[in-house]
XYZ file of C-alpha atoms in Angstrom:
171
model
C -34.034 -6.897 97.987
C -31.266 -5.958 100.394
C -30.498 -9.647 101.171
C -30.255 -10.501 97.466
C -27.683 -7.707 96.853
C -25.505 -8.957 99.735
C -25.607 -12.514 98.439
C -24.597 -11.464 94.919
C -21.786 -9.276 96.324
C -20.443 -12.211 98.351
C -20.418 -14.485 95.287
C -18.623 -11.874 93.159
C -16.052 -11.207 95.915
C -15.305 -14.895 96.385
C -14.671 -15.339 92.660
C -11.621 -13.021 92.956
C -9.947 -15.087 95.683
C -7.294 -17.333 94.109
C -6.876 -20.909 95.210
C -4.074 -21.593 97.681
C -1.091 -23.383 96.051
C -1.011 -27.103 96.806
C 2.022 -29.315 97.448
C 3.565 -30.414 94.149
C 6.082 -32.754 92.541
C 9.094 -31.615 90.567
C 9.261 -32.213 86.805
C 10.441 -35.720 85.908
C 13.813 -34.430 84.677
C 15.893 -31.537 86.028
C 19.402 -30.505 86.971
C 20.565 -28.011 89.575
C 23.492 -26.926 91.656
C 22.652 -27.020 95.348
C 24.493 -24.844 97.805
C 24.962 -26.733 101.053
C 25.425 -24.888 104.328
C 25.100 -26.856 107.552
C 26.039 -26.249 111.106
C 26.129 -29.091 113.599
C 27.661 -30.080 116.926
C 29.840 -33.150 117.326
C 31.276 -34.034 120.723
C 30.341 -30.551 122.015
C 32.352 -28.950 119.212
C 30.616 -26.794 116.531
C 31.210 -27.954 112.941
C 30.267 -26.769 109.462
C 29.596 -28.488 106.158
C 29.616 -26.085 103.205
C 29.967 -26.335 99.432
C 27.990 -27.355 96.355
C 26.330 -30.470 95.054
C 25.437 -30.806 91.370
C 22.224 -32.816 91.070
C 20.849 -34.652 88.015
C 17.364 -36.089 88.493
C 15.734 -38.320 85.858
C 12.543 -39.982 87.040
C 11.691 -41.204 83.513
C 14.898 -43.266 83.294
C 15.039 -43.966 87.062
C 18.476 -42.400 87.625
C 19.953 -39.788 89.950
C 23.480 -38.431 90.144
C 25.256 -36.168 92.631
C 28.667 -34.543 92.271
C 29.641 -33.082 95.637
C 32.335 -30.527 96.348
C 32.040 -29.925 100.083
C 34.220 -28.816 102.973
C 33.529 -30.444 106.345
C 35.132 -28.148 108.912
C 38.323 -27.846 106.867
C 38.330 -31.336 105.352
C 37.433 -31.589 101.643
C 34.641 -34.025 100.818
C 34.717 -34.703 97.083
C 32.930 -37.449 95.252
C 30.207 -38.610 92.936
C 27.183 -40.781 93.557
C 25.221 -42.383 90.723
C 22.043 -44.314 91.469
C 20.478 -46.505 88.784
C 17.148 -47.712 90.165
C 16.418 -49.888 87.107
C 19.546 -51.924 87.876
C 19.129 -51.575 91.640
C 22.684 -50.225 91.938
C 24.451 -47.246 93.464
C 27.997 -46.242 92.532
C 30.130 -44.085 94.800
C 33.249 -42.617 93.189
C 35.802 -41.049 95.515
C 39.575 -40.646 95.239
C 39.537 -42.545 91.914
C 37.869 -45.601 93.447
C 34.373 -46.755 92.397
C 32.376 -48.723 94.950
C 29.239 -50.559 93.835
C 26.407 -50.949 96.330
C 22.722 -51.750 96.253
C 20.450 -48.762 95.556
C 19.125 -47.235 98.801
C 15.532 -48.212 97.905
C 13.975 -50.547 95.366
C 11.809 -47.841 93.812
C 13.063 -44.402 92.910
C 11.324 -41.793 95.042
C 9.532 -39.040 93.180
C 10.610 -35.620 94.429
C 7.442 -34.127 95.908
C 6.375 -31.828 98.676
C 4.385 -34.106 100.976
C 0.611 -33.753 100.948
C 0.597 -32.786 104.647
C 2.966 -29.835 104.084
C 1.448 -26.495 105.053
C 1.384 -23.699 102.469
C 3.009 -20.646 104.079
C 3.120 -17.936 101.410
C 3.963 -16.994 97.812
C 6.830 -14.535 97.448
C 9.336 -13.190 94.949
C 13.040 -13.733 95.479
C 15.124 -10.899 94.063
C 12.561 -8.097 94.172
C 9.315 -7.397 92.374
C 10.542 -8.873 89.074
C 12.267 -11.810 90.798
C 11.551 -15.511 90.868
C 8.096 -16.353 92.263
C 8.165 -19.241 94.741
C 5.684 -20.979 96.983
C 6.877 -21.714 100.498
C 5.690 -24.830 102.351
C 6.155 -25.806 105.990
C 7.594 -29.294 106.416
C 7.070 -31.354 109.549
C 8.561 -34.630 110.697
C 10.986 -34.969 107.761
C 12.471 -38.491 108.005
C 11.233 -38.520 111.600
C 13.809 -35.997 112.876
C 13.503 -32.607 111.188
C 11.195 -29.720 110.403
C 11.604 -26.679 108.192
C 10.503 -25.027 104.964
C 10.878 -25.695 101.260
C 10.451 -23.161 98.477
C 9.506 -24.324 95.013
C 9.026 -22.265 91.856
C 5.354 -21.451 91.564
C 5.314 -22.036 87.803
C 6.783 -25.553 87.588
C 7.647 -26.819 91.110
C 11.449 -26.759 90.765
C 13.282 -26.788 94.113
C 14.772 -23.429 95.116
C 15.554 -23.575 98.847
C 15.097 -25.990 101.714
C 15.854 -25.257 105.337
C 15.729 -28.143 107.810
C 16.265 -28.104 111.541
C 16.959 -31.414 113.250
C 17.749 -32.556 116.737
C 19.598 -35.841 117.103
C 21.050 -37.441 120.232
C 20.295 -34.319 122.263
C 22.371 -31.984 120.095
C 20.822 -29.287 117.934
């Protein structure tokens, strides 16, 4: 009888453990303003890249657009990028000049946390009533970086991403 009670208790206790959040993909359409803050070293001199990038993502219509307002160590970097994957074209608009190029890839990439990302934790940003996000560890991003990404737990919208990369011996 004692063994049966323990087995039933274990089954009841395991029913209360929630499943760990899995990597996810963003909704097919969303817009956001990203805040960019980078530090890097160029020719042994520390540099910064700060500012905002307005992002429009439309997987249904195979289009992305970026409007960047950045400052690269005192030099303004302003411009727009529009990518139309259906047409296979990318348009870069800077200083009143529009340059047409081929899209960076044939197929539009879906914005997803990779399946091999490691779930780190669920937390609330902004206190107990704040935005609930899931944090995932990212490894070998584009072959050069690692870091974390936080996505809203309710609908997988991107909130933060921190990447650390080492290139040509400089961190």
